[in-house]
Amino acid sequence: MAEAQNISMTHLFIGGEWQQASSDSLIDVVNPSTEEIIGRVANATTADAQRAVEAAAAAAPAWAATPPRKRSEILRRCYELMVRDSEKIAELISLENGKSLNDARGETAYAAEFFRWFAEEAVRINGDISRSPSGLARTIVQYEPIGISLLVTPWNFPAAMATRKIAPALAAGCTCILKPATDTPLTAYFVARLLAEAGVPAGVVNVITTSTAGKVSNAILDDSRVRKLSFTGSTEVGRVLLRKAADSVINCSMELGGNAPFLVFDDADIELAIEGAMVAKMRNGGEACTAANRFYVQRGIAPEFSRRLAERMGALVVDDGVNPGTQCGPLVNAGAVDKVASLVDDARKKGARILVGGERVKRKGHFYQPTVLVDVSPDADLLKEEIFGPVAPIVVFDHEDEAIAQANDTEYGLIAYMFTRDLARGLRISERLESGMIGLNRGVVSDPAAPFGGVKQSGLGREGAHHGILEFLEAKYISTNW
Ligand code: NAP
């Protein structure tokens, strides 16, 4: 933490400088494990937002013209510096978000990888040339940076959600303004400092924090020089931003909420299914868009699966995120605990039985017990909403079609998990599940080299893989002949 305190947290990062915000007010950053204030950050106004757009606009032509190899090498250096400072970053994430140090280390490694991956993609922006079907013209397609990009990120992965956007934006030749979540702004400023050290030119990445996200984002989106919005957060806020982006027809990438089903068939390898369930449910203490939200387990295996999952959940060490032995930290704030508690109470009232947990932890901080529920009624709210906490509701099914119908019965479509030894069934069902990603006999799928994203109301577009850089490029078609 000592190193982290060296960050000029009370200033905005604009045009390569730590600049004073135009308002004097500061935003408190609270450690959810202790409820203590661990820092304060600047509170940007719309005037600061306009300054950030000016800085991004001033830097845009030179950055777009920078040779891809040079951009690539700077991104590679960002990766190396994140690896160098990974322990400091992990500690900072754990302090401001509450997640266990182990999860924070995992996030830091994942976050750094986006710089390595997009350093490699920066030099692979290929177009194509073809003869038109009529034979009358040559069709040249080349890719150009889409332009100034507003990047808005959530609190649950303070480093990775930022780097998953910054790295492809920079690789594509775009300049950007990052608006991190108010609950977890310190990590973003720490990363900004590393980017400057890595040689990212002034104004290419600007970071602003604010207590008025709507107003500040609107001010940025109202500037016609801004051509891209990349948002990760709730579906509810995503809808608001999509409406706003319509005013100036801004290109949008949306990584929104999830309600992941986790299917376990009678023929599953139960060891593997339990391991998969623990990571799919408990990575980040359940505060992940990819978190398994609903467990559908076939009748034959259900009693053993439920008993073993309850044993594992009940044995987790719940404690202050930064303590080395912690397996489950607190939730991000008091509101998050209230929401989880009310979802569990609703399920209980509708007939669910609690196998383990089911209560708030009586101590300072925003803790909730790891919980497993069975006999969950189909109308329980926690089957319909993102739980975003350490709670696993189990529903029993008999037939494959019944499981698929229940899995698809949601407006979300980010990810689905499935455990079966029958690979043909696994692939057949994968095609019928309405989700952008499938974990087939795996509880974690996130990988910078793979396209991350959802269908239905879980989002638009993909991050990571080659797809991620395309979100920050525009195709230009030149028709010619010779
Ligand atoms: P959120 O409330 O939607 O906030 C996300 C970001 O949007 C924050 O920076 C927030 O700022 C900002 N924001 C809020 N209202 C805004 C407005 N009117 N205009 C512009 N920006 C606004 O989401 P969250 O609670 O931070 O994150 C949890 C959600 O993110 C979950 O639904 C989760 O599933 C989703 N998520 C999705 C993915 C994915 O890849 N699909 C990954 C991670 C998380 P403030 O912090 O100041 O409110």
Coordinates of C-alpha atoms and ligand atoms in Angstrom, one line a residue:
M1 CA 0.0 0.0 0.0
A2 CA 2.9 2.3 0.7
E3 CA 3.8 2.4 -3.0
A4 CA 0.2 2.9 -4.0
Q5 CA -0.1 5.9 -1.8
N6 CA 2.5 7.6 -3.9
I7 CA 0.0 7.9 -6.7
S8 CA -1.3 11.4 -7.1
M9 CA -4.8 10.1 -6.5
T10 CA -6.4 13.5 -5.9
H11 CA -5.6 14.6 -9.4
L12 CA -7.0 13.6 -12.8
F13 CA -4.7 12.1 -15.4
I14 CA -5.2 14.3 -18.5
G15 CA -2.8 15.1 -21.3
G16 CA 0.0 13.1 -19.6
E17 CA -0.2 15.3 -16.5
W18 CA -1.8 14.9 -13.0
Q19 CA -4.2 17.8 -13.2
Q20 CA -6.3 19.4 -10.6
A21 CA -10.1 18.9 -11.1
S22 CA -12.2 22.0 -11.5
S23 CA -14.2 21.1 -8.3
D24 CA -12.5 20.9 -4.9
S25 CA -14.6 18.0 -3.7
L26 CA -12.9 14.6 -3.4
I27 CA -14.4 11.1 -3.5
D28 CA -13.6 8.7 -0.6
V29 CA -12.4 5.2 -1.5
V30 CA -13.4 2.6 1.1
N31 CA -11.9 -0.7 1.9
P32 CA -14.9 -3.1 2.0
S33 CA -13.1 -5.5 4.4
T34 CA -12.7 -2.8 7.1
E35 CA -15.1 0.0 6.0
E36 CA -12.0 2.4 6.4
I37 CA -11.2 5.1 4.0
I38 CA -8.0 4.2 2.2
G39 CA -7.8 7.0 -0.3
R40 CA -9.5 9.9 -2.0
V41 CA -9.7 10.7 -5.7
A42 CA -10.6 13.8 -7.7
N43 CA -14.2 14.4 -8.7
A44 CA -14.3 15.5 -12.3
T45 CA -16.9 17.9 -13.6
T46 CA -18.1 18.2 -17.2
A47 CA -15.5 21.0 -17.7
D48 CA -12.8 18.4 -16.8
A49 CA -14.4 15.9 -19.2
Q50 CA -14.1 18.4 -22.0
R51 CA -10.4 19.0 -21.1
A52 CA -9.9 15.2 -21.4
V53 CA -11.5 15.2 -24.9
E54 CA -9.3 18.1 -25.9
A55 CA -6.2 16.1 -24.7
A56 CA -7.3 13.0 -26.5
A57 CA -8.1 15.0 -29.7
A58 CA -4.7 16.7 -29.6
A59 CA -2.9 13.4 -29.3
A60 CA -5.0 11.5 -31.9
P61 CA -3.3 12.3 -35.2
A62 CA 0.2 11.5 -34.0
W63 CA -0.8 8.3 -32.3
A64 CA -2.8 7.1 -35.4
A65 CA 0.3 7.9 -37.5
T66 CA 2.7 6.1 -35.1
P67 CA 4.0 3.0 -36.8
P68 CA 2.3 -0.2 -35.6
R69 CA 5.6 -1.7 -34.6
K70 CA 6.3 1.3 -32.3
R71 CA 2.7 1.0 -30.8
S72 CA 3.3 -2.7 -30.3
E73 CA 6.6 -2.1 -28.4
I74 CA 5.0 0.4 -26.1
L75 CA 2.2 -2.0 -25.4
R76 CA 4.7 -4.8 -24.7
R77 CA 6.4 -2.5 -22.2
C78 CA 3.0 -1.9 -20.5
Y79 CA 2.8 -5.6 -20.1
E80 CA 6.3 -5.9 -18.6
L81 CA 5.6 -3.0 -16.2
M82 CA 2.4 -4.6 -15.0
V83 CA 4.2 -7.9 -14.4
R84 CA 6.9 -6.0 -12.6
D85 CA 4.4 -4.3 -10.3
S86 CA 1.9 -7.2 -10.1
E87 CA 2.1 -7.6 -6.3
K88 CA 1.4 -3.9 -5.7
I89 CA -1.5 -3.9 -8.2
A90 CA -2.9 -7.1 -6.7
E91 CA -2.8 -5.5 -3.2
L92 CA -4.4 -2.3 -4.4
I93 CA -7.2 -4.3 -6.1
S94 CA -7.8 -6.3 -3.0
L95 CA -7.9 -3.2 -0.8
E96 CA -10.3 -1.2 -2.8
N97 CA -12.5 -4.1 -4.1
G98 CA -12.3 -6.6 -1.2
K99 CA -11.5 -9.6 -3.3
S100 CA -9.0 -12.1 -1.9
L101 CA -5.4 -11.5 -2.7
N102 CA -5.4 -14.7 -4.6
D103 CA -8.2 -13.6 -6.9
A104 CA -6.5 -10.1 -7.2
R105 CA -3.3 -11.8 -8.3
G106 CA -5.3 -13.8 -10.9
E107 CA -6.9 -10.6 -12.1
T108 CA -3.6 -8.7 -12.4
A109 CA -2.0 -11.5 -14.5
Y110 CA -5.1 -11.5 -16.7
A111 CA -5.1 -7.7 -17.0
A112 CA -1.4 -7.6 -18.0
E113 CA -2.0 -10.3 -20.7
F114 CA -4.2 -7.9 -22.6
F115 CA -1.2 -5.7 -23.2
R116 CA 0.9 -8.6 -24.4
W117 CA -1.9 -9.9 -26.6
F118 CA -2.7 -6.6 -28.2
A119 CA 1.0 -5.8 -28.6
E120 CA 1.0 -8.8 -30.9
E121 CA -2.3 -7.7 -32.6
A122 CA -1.1 -4.2 -33.3
V123 CA 1.2 -5.4 -36.1
R124 CA -1.5 -7.7 -37.6
I125 CA -4.1 -5.2 -38.8
N126 CA -4.6 -6.7 -42.2
G127 CA -6.9 -5.5 -45.0
D128 CA -7.6 -7.2 -48.3
I129 CA -7.8 -6.7 -52.0
S130 CA -10.0 -8.5 -54.4
R131 CA -11.4 -8.3 -57.9
S132 CA -15.1 -7.3 -57.9
P133 CA -17.4 -10.0 -59.2
S134 CA -18.2 -7.9 -62.3
G135 CA -14.5 -7.8 -63.1
L136 CA -14.8 -4.0 -63.5
A137 CA -13.0 -2.9 -60.3
R138 CA -10.5 -3.8 -57.6
T139 CA -11.9 -3.7 -54.1
I140 CA -9.4 -2.6 -51.5
V141 CA -10.4 -2.8 -47.8
Q142 CA -8.1 -1.3 -45.2
Y143 CA -8.7 -0.5 -41.5
E144 CA -8.3 2.8 -39.8
P145 CA -8.6 3.8 -36.1
I146 CA -12.2 4.5 -35.2
G147 CA -11.3 7.6 -33.3
I148 CA -11.5 9.0 -29.8
S149 CA -12.9 6.4 -27.5
L150 CA -14.8 6.7 -24.1
L151 CA -14.1 3.6 -22.0
V152 CA -16.4 3.1 -19.0
T153 CA -15.6 0.3 -16.6
P154 CA -17.1 -1.5 -13.5
W155 CA -15.7 -2.1 -10.0
N156 CA -15.6 -5.9 -10.1
F157 CA -12.3 -6.2 -12.2
P158 CA -10.7 -2.7 -11.7
A159 CA -7.6 -3.6 -13.6
A160 CA -8.7 -6.2 -16.2
M161 CA -11.8 -4.3 -17.5
A162 CA -9.6 -1.3 -18.1
T163 CA -6.8 -3.0 -19.9
R164 CA -9.2 -5.1 -21.9
K165 CA -10.3 -1.8 -23.5
I166 CA -7.1 0.3 -23.3
A167 CA -4.9 -2.3 -25.0
P168 CA -7.0 -2.8 -28.2
A169 CA -7.8 0.9 -28.4
L170 CA -4.1 1.8 -28.4
A171 CA -3.1 -1.1 -30.7
A172 CA -5.7 0.1 -33.2
G173 CA -4.3 3.7 -33.0
C174 CA -7.1 5.3 -31.0
T175 CA -6.7 7.7 -28.1
C176 CA -9.1 7.3 -25.2
I177 CA -10.6 8.6 -22.0
L178 CA -11.1 6.0 -19.2
K179 CA -13.9 6.5 -16.6
P180 CA -13.4 3.8 -14.0
A181 CA -16.0 2.9 -11.4
T182 CA -16.3 5.2 -8.4
D183 CA -15.9 2.3 -5.9
T184 CA -12.5 1.2 -7.3
P185 CA -10.7 4.1 -8.9
L186 CA -7.2 3.7 -7.4
T187 CA -6.1 0.7 -9.6
A188 CA -7.0 2.7 -12.8
Y189 CA -4.8 5.6 -11.7
F190 CA -2.0 3.2 -10.8
V191 CA -2.2 1.6 -14.3
A192 CA -2.2 5.1 -15.9
R193 CA 1.1 5.9 -14.2
L194 CA 2.6 2.6 -15.6
L195 CA 1.4 3.5 -19.1
A196 CA 3.2 6.8 -18.9
E197 CA 6.3 5.1 -17.7
A198 CA 6.0 2.6 -20.6
G199 CA 6.1 5.5 -23.1
V200 CA 2.4 6.0 -23.9
P201 CA 2.5 9.6 -25.2
A202 CA 0.7 12.4 -23.4
G203 CA -3.0 12.5 -24.1
V204 CA -3.3 9.0 -25.6
V205 CA -4.8 7.7 -22.4
N206 CA -6.7 10.0 -20.0
V207 CA -8.3 8.9 -16.8
I208 CA -11.0 10.8 -14.9
T209 CA -13.0 9.9 -11.9
T210 CA -16.3 11.4 -11.0
S211 CA -19.3 11.1 -8.7
T212 CA -21.6 12.2 -11.6
A213 CA -21.0 9.4 -14.1
G214 CA -24.0 10.2 -16.2
K215 CA -23.3 13.9 -16.6
V216 CA -19.6 13.5 -17.3
S217 CA -20.2 10.7 -19.8
N218 CA -22.9 12.7 -21.6
A219 CA -20.5 15.7 -21.9
I220 CA -17.9 13.4 -23.5
L221 CA -20.4 11.7 -25.8
D222 CA -21.8 15.1 -26.8
D223 CA -18.5 16.0 -28.4
S224 CA -18.7 15.0 -32.1
R225 CA -15.0 14.1 -32.1
V226 CA -15.7 11.2 -29.9
R227 CA -16.6 8.2 -32.1
K228 CA -16.6 5.2 -29.8
L229 CA -18.1 4.1 -26.6
S230 CA -16.8 0.9 -25.0
F231 CA -18.8 0.1 -21.8
T232 CA -18.6 -2.7 -19.3
G233 CA -21.2 -2.7 -16.6
S234 CA -24.9 -3.5 -15.9
T235 CA -27.4 -4.0 -18.6
E236 CA -29.5 -1.3 -17.0
V237 CA -26.8 1.4 -17.4
G238 CA -25.9 -0.1 -20.8
R239 CA -29.4 0.6 -22.0
V240 CA -29.1 4.3 -20.9
L241 CA -25.8 4.7 -22.6
L242 CA -27.0 3.1 -25.9
R243 CA -29.9 5.6 -26.0
K244 CA -27.4 8.4 -25.4
A245 CA -25.0 7.1 -28.1
A246 CA -27.9 7.1 -30.6
D247 CA -27.9 10.9 -30.5
S248 CA -24.6 11.1 -32.3
V249 CA -24.7 7.6 -33.8
I250 CA -21.6 6.5 -31.8
N251 CA -20.2 3.1 -32.3
C252 CA -20.8 1.0 -29.2
S253 CA -19.3 -2.1 -27.6
M254 CA -21.3 -3.3 -24.7
E255 CA -20.2 -5.9 -22.1
L256 CA -23.2 -6.2 -19.9
G257 CA -24.7 -8.3 -17.2
G258 CA -25.1 -12.1 -17.1
N259 CA -27.2 -14.9 -15.5
A260 CA -25.0 -17.9 -16.2
P261 CA -26.6 -21.4 -16.0
F262 CA -24.4 -24.2 -14.9
L263 CA -25.6 -27.6 -16.1
V264 CA -24.5 -30.9 -14.6
F265 CA -25.5 -34.2 -16.2
D266 CA -25.7 -37.6 -14.5
D267 CA -22.6 -38.7 -16.5
A268 CA -20.4 -35.8 -15.4
D269 CA -17.1 -36.3 -13.8
I270 CA -18.2 -35.2 -10.4
E271 CA -14.8 -34.1 -9.2
L272 CA -14.4 -31.9 -12.2
A273 CA -17.9 -30.6 -11.9
I274 CA -17.3 -29.6 -8.3
E275 CA -14.0 -27.9 -9.1
G276 CA -15.7 -26.2 -12.0
A277 CA -18.6 -25.1 -9.8
M278 CA -16.3 -23.6 -7.2
V279 CA -14.3 -21.5 -9.7
A280 CA -17.4 -20.5 -11.8
K281 CA -19.3 -19.5 -8.6
M282 CA -16.6 -18.2 -6.3
R283 CA -14.0 -16.4 -8.5
N284 CA -14.2 -12.8 -7.1
G285 CA -16.5 -14.1 -4.3
G286 CA -19.3 -14.4 -6.9
E287 CA -19.0 -10.8 -8.1
A288 CA -18.3 -11.6 -11.8
C289 CA -20.5 -11.2 -14.8
T290 CA -19.4 -14.8 -15.7
A291 CA -20.4 -16.1 -12.2
A292 CA -22.5 -19.3 -12.3
N293 CA -25.9 -17.9 -11.2
R294 CA -28.2 -21.0 -11.5
F295 CA -27.2 -24.6 -11.1
Y296 CA -29.3 -27.1 -13.0
V297 CA -28.3 -30.6 -11.9
Q298 CA -29.7 -33.9 -13.2
R299 CA -31.7 -35.9 -10.7
G300 CA -29.3 -38.9 -10.4
I301 CA -26.3 -36.8 -9.5
A302 CA -28.1 -34.0 -7.7
P303 CA -27.9 -35.3 -4.1
E304 CA -24.1 -36.0 -4.2
F305 CA -23.4 -32.8 -6.1
S306 CA -25.4 -30.6 -3.7
R307 CA -23.8 -32.2 -0.6
R308 CA -20.3 -31.9 -1.9
L309 CA -20.8 -28.3 -3.1
A310 CA -22.2 -27.4 0.3
E311 CA -19.2 -28.9 2.0
R312 CA -16.7 -27.0 -0.2
M313 CA -18.6 -23.7 0.2
G314 CA -18.9 -24.1 4.0
A315 CA -15.2 -24.8 4.3
L316 CA -14.1 -21.5 2.6
V317 CA -12.1 -19.1 4.7
V318 CA -14.1 -15.8 4.7
D319 CA -11.9 -12.9 5.9
D320 CA -10.3 -9.6 5.0
G321 CA -9.4 -9.7 1.3
V322 CA -5.7 -8.9 1.8
N323 CA -5.1 -11.7 4.5
P324 CA -3.1 -14.4 2.8
G325 CA -5.3 -17.3 3.8
T326 CA -8.6 -15.6 2.6
Q327 CA -10.6 -17.6 0.1
C328 CA -13.7 -15.3 0.1
G329 CA -13.5 -11.6 0.8
P330 CA -16.3 -9.1 1.4
L331 CA -18.8 -7.9 -1.2
V332 CA -18.0 -4.4 -2.6
N333 CA -20.3 -2.4 -0.5
A334 CA -23.3 -2.4 1.9
G335 CA -25.8 -2.3 -0.9
A336 CA -24.3 -5.4 -2.5
V337 CA -24.8 -7.3 0.8
D338 CA -28.4 -6.1 1.1
K339 CA -29.2 -7.3 -2.4
V340 CA -27.7 -10.7 -1.8
A341 CA -29.5 -11.0 1.5
S342 CA -32.8 -10.0 0.0
L343 CA -32.5 -12.5 -2.8
V344 CA -31.7 -15.4 -0.4
D345 CA -34.6 -14.3 1.9
D346 CA -37.0 -14.3 -1.2
A347 CA -35.9 -17.8 -2.2
R348 CA -36.3 -19.0 1.4
K349 CA -39.8 -17.6 1.6
K350 CA -40.6 -19.4 -1.7
G351 CA -39.6 -22.8 -0.3
A352 CA -35.8 -23.1 -0.7
R353 CA -33.8 -25.0 1.9
I354 CA -30.4 -23.7 2.9
L355 CA -27.7 -26.4 3.0
V356 CA -25.0 -24.0 4.2
G357 CA -24.7 -20.3 4.9
G358 CA -27.7 -18.0 4.3
E359 CA -26.7 -15.2 6.6
R360 CA -24.6 -12.0 6.8
V361 CA -21.3 -12.5 8.6
K362 CA -21.5 -10.6 11.9
R363 CA -18.3 -8.5 11.8
K364 CA -17.1 -5.2 10.4
G365 CA -17.1 -5.1 6.6
H366 CA -19.5 -6.2 3.9
F367 CA -19.4 -10.0 4.3
Y368 CA -22.0 -12.6 3.4
Q369 CA -21.6 -16.4 4.1
P370 CA -21.0 -18.7 1.1
T371 CA -24.4 -20.2 0.6
V372 CA -25.9 -23.3 -1.1
L373 CA -29.7 -23.5 -1.6
V374 CA -31.8 -26.5 -2.8
D375 CA -35.5 -27.0 -3.7
V376 CA -35.4 -23.5 -5.2
S377 CA -38.8 -22.5 -6.7
P378 CA -38.8 -21.5 -10.4
D379 CA -40.2 -18.1 -9.4
A380 CA -37.4 -17.2 -7.0
D381 CA -35.9 -13.9 -7.9
L382 CA -32.3 -15.2 -7.6
L383 CA -32.9 -17.4 -10.7
K384 CA -33.9 -14.3 -12.7
E385 CA -31.4 -11.7 -11.5
E386 CA -27.6 -11.5 -11.2
I387 CA -26.9 -12.6 -7.6
F388 CA -23.4 -11.1 -7.6
G389 CA -22.4 -12.8 -4.4
P390 CA -21.4 -16.2 -2.9
V391 CA -24.7 -17.9 -3.3
A392 CA -25.4 -21.1 -5.3
P393 CA -29.0 -22.0 -5.9
I394 CA -29.5 -25.6 -7.2
V395 CA -32.5 -26.8 -9.3
V396 CA -33.0 -30.5 -10.2
F397 CA -33.9 -31.5 -13.8
D398 CA -34.7 -34.8 -15.5
H399 CA -34.4 -34.3 -19.2
E400 CA -31.9 -32.5 -21.5
D401 CA -34.6 -30.4 -23.2
E402 CA -35.9 -29.3 -19.8
A403 CA -32.4 -28.1 -18.8
I404 CA -31.9 -26.3 -22.0
A405 CA -35.3 -24.5 -21.8
Q406 CA -34.6 -23.4 -18.2
A407 CA -31.0 -22.3 -19.1
N408 CA -32.3 -20.2 -22.0
D409 CA -35.2 -18.7 -20.0
T410 CA -33.5 -15.3 -19.4
E411 CA -32.9 -12.0 -21.1
Y412 CA -29.2 -12.5 -20.6
G413 CA -26.8 -14.6 -22.7
L414 CA -23.2 -14.1 -21.6
I415 CA -22.0 -17.5 -20.7
A416 CA -23.2 -21.0 -19.9
Y417 CA -21.4 -23.9 -18.2
M418 CA -22.0 -27.6 -18.8
F419 CA -20.5 -30.8 -17.4
T420 CA -20.9 -34.1 -19.1
R421 CA -18.5 -36.9 -20.2
D422 CA -20.4 -37.2 -23.5
L423 CA -18.6 -34.8 -25.8
A424 CA -21.2 -35.1 -28.6
R425 CA -24.0 -34.1 -26.2
G426 CA -21.8 -31.3 -24.9
L427 CA -21.3 -29.8 -28.4
R428 CA -24.9 -30.4 -29.4
I429 CA -26.2 -28.6 -26.3
S430 CA -23.6 -25.8 -26.8
E431 CA -25.2 -25.0 -30.1
R432 CA -28.6 -24.8 -28.5
L433 CA -27.6 -22.6 -25.5
E434 CA -28.3 -18.9 -26.1
S435 CA -25.0 -17.5 -24.9
G436 CA -21.9 -15.9 -26.3
M437 CA -19.5 -18.3 -24.4
I438 CA -19.7 -21.9 -23.2
G439 CA -17.5 -23.5 -20.6
L440 CA -17.7 -27.2 -21.5
N441 CA -16.3 -29.2 -18.6
R442 CA -14.5 -25.9 -17.6
G443 CA -15.4 -23.4 -14.9
V444 CA -13.5 -20.5 -16.3
V445 CA -13.2 -19.4 -19.9
S446 CA -11.7 -15.9 -19.7
D447 CA -8.7 -15.7 -22.0
P448 CA -7.2 -12.6 -23.7
A449 CA -6.8 -14.7 -26.9
A450 CA -10.5 -15.7 -27.1
P451 CA -13.5 -13.5 -28.0
F452 CA -15.3 -12.5 -24.7
G453 CA -18.9 -11.3 -25.0
G454 CA -22.5 -12.0 -24.8
V455 CA -25.7 -12.3 -26.9
K456 CA -29.2 -11.1 -26.0
Q457 CA -29.1 -8.4 -23.4
S458 CA -25.6 -9.3 -22.2
G459 CA -24.1 -7.1 -24.8
L460 CA -22.8 -6.2 -28.2
G461 CA -19.4 -6.9 -29.6
R462 CA -16.4 -8.9 -28.3
E463 CA -13.3 -8.1 -26.3
G464 CA -10.0 -10.0 -26.6
A465 CA -8.9 -12.1 -29.5
H466 CA -8.6 -10.5 -32.9
H467 CA -12.2 -9.5 -32.5
G468 CA -11.2 -7.1 -29.7
I469 CA -9.1 -4.8 -32.0
L470 CA -11.8 -4.8 -34.7
E471 CA -14.1 -3.0 -32.2
F472 CA -11.7 0.0 -32.4
L473 CA -11.2 0.0 -36.2
E474 CA -13.3 1.1 -39.1
A475 CA -13.2 -0.6 -42.5
K476 CA -12.5 1.7 -45.4
Y477 CA -13.3 0.4 -48.9
I478 CA -11.5 1.9 -51.9
S479 CA -12.9 1.0 -55.3
T480 CA -10.4 1.4 -58.1
N481 CA -9.1 -0.2 -61.3
W482 CA -5.9 -0.3 -63.3
Ligands
NAP1 P1 -22.7 -0.2 -13.4 O1 -23.5 0.3 -12.2 O2 -23.5 -0.4 -14.7 O3 -21.5 0.8 -13.6 C1 -20.5 0.5 -14.6 C2 -19.8 1.8 -14.9 O4 -20.8 2.7 -15.4 C3 -19.3 2.6 -13.7 O5 -18.1 3.2 -14.0 C4 -20.3 3.6 -13.3 O6 -19.9 4.7 -12.6 C5 -20.8 4.0 -14.7 N1 -22.1 4.5 -14.8 C6 -23.2 4.4 -14.0 N2 -24.2 5.1 -14.4 C7 -23.8 5.7 -15.5 C8 -24.5 6.6 -16.5 N3 -25.7 7.0 -16.3 N4 -23.8 7.0 -17.5 C9 -22.5 6.7 -17.7 N5 -21.8 5.8 -16.9 C10 -22.5 5.4 -15.8 O7 -22.1 -1.6 -13.1 P2 -21.2 -2.1 -11.9 O8 -22.1 -2.2 -10.7 O9 -20.0 -1.2 -11.7 O10 -20.7 -3.5 -12.4 C11 -21.4 -4.7 -12.2 C12 -22.1 -5.0 -13.5 O11 -21.1 -5.1 -14.6 C13 -22.7 -6.4 -13.5 O12 -24.0 -6.3 -14.1 C14 -21.8 -7.2 -14.3 O13 -22.4 -8.4 -14.8 C15 -21.3 -6.3 -15.3 N6 -20.1 -6.8 -15.9 C16 -20.1 -7.2 -17.2 C17 -18.9 -7.7 -17.7 C18 -18.8 -8.3 -19.1 O14 -17.8 -8.4 -19.6 N7 -20.0 -8.6 -19.7 C19 -17.7 -7.7 -17.0 C20 -17.7 -7.2 -15.7 C21 -18.9 -6.7 -15.1 P3 -20.1 4.7 -11.0 O15 -19.2 3.7 -10.5 O16 -19.7 6.1 -10.7 O17 -21.5 4.4 -10.8

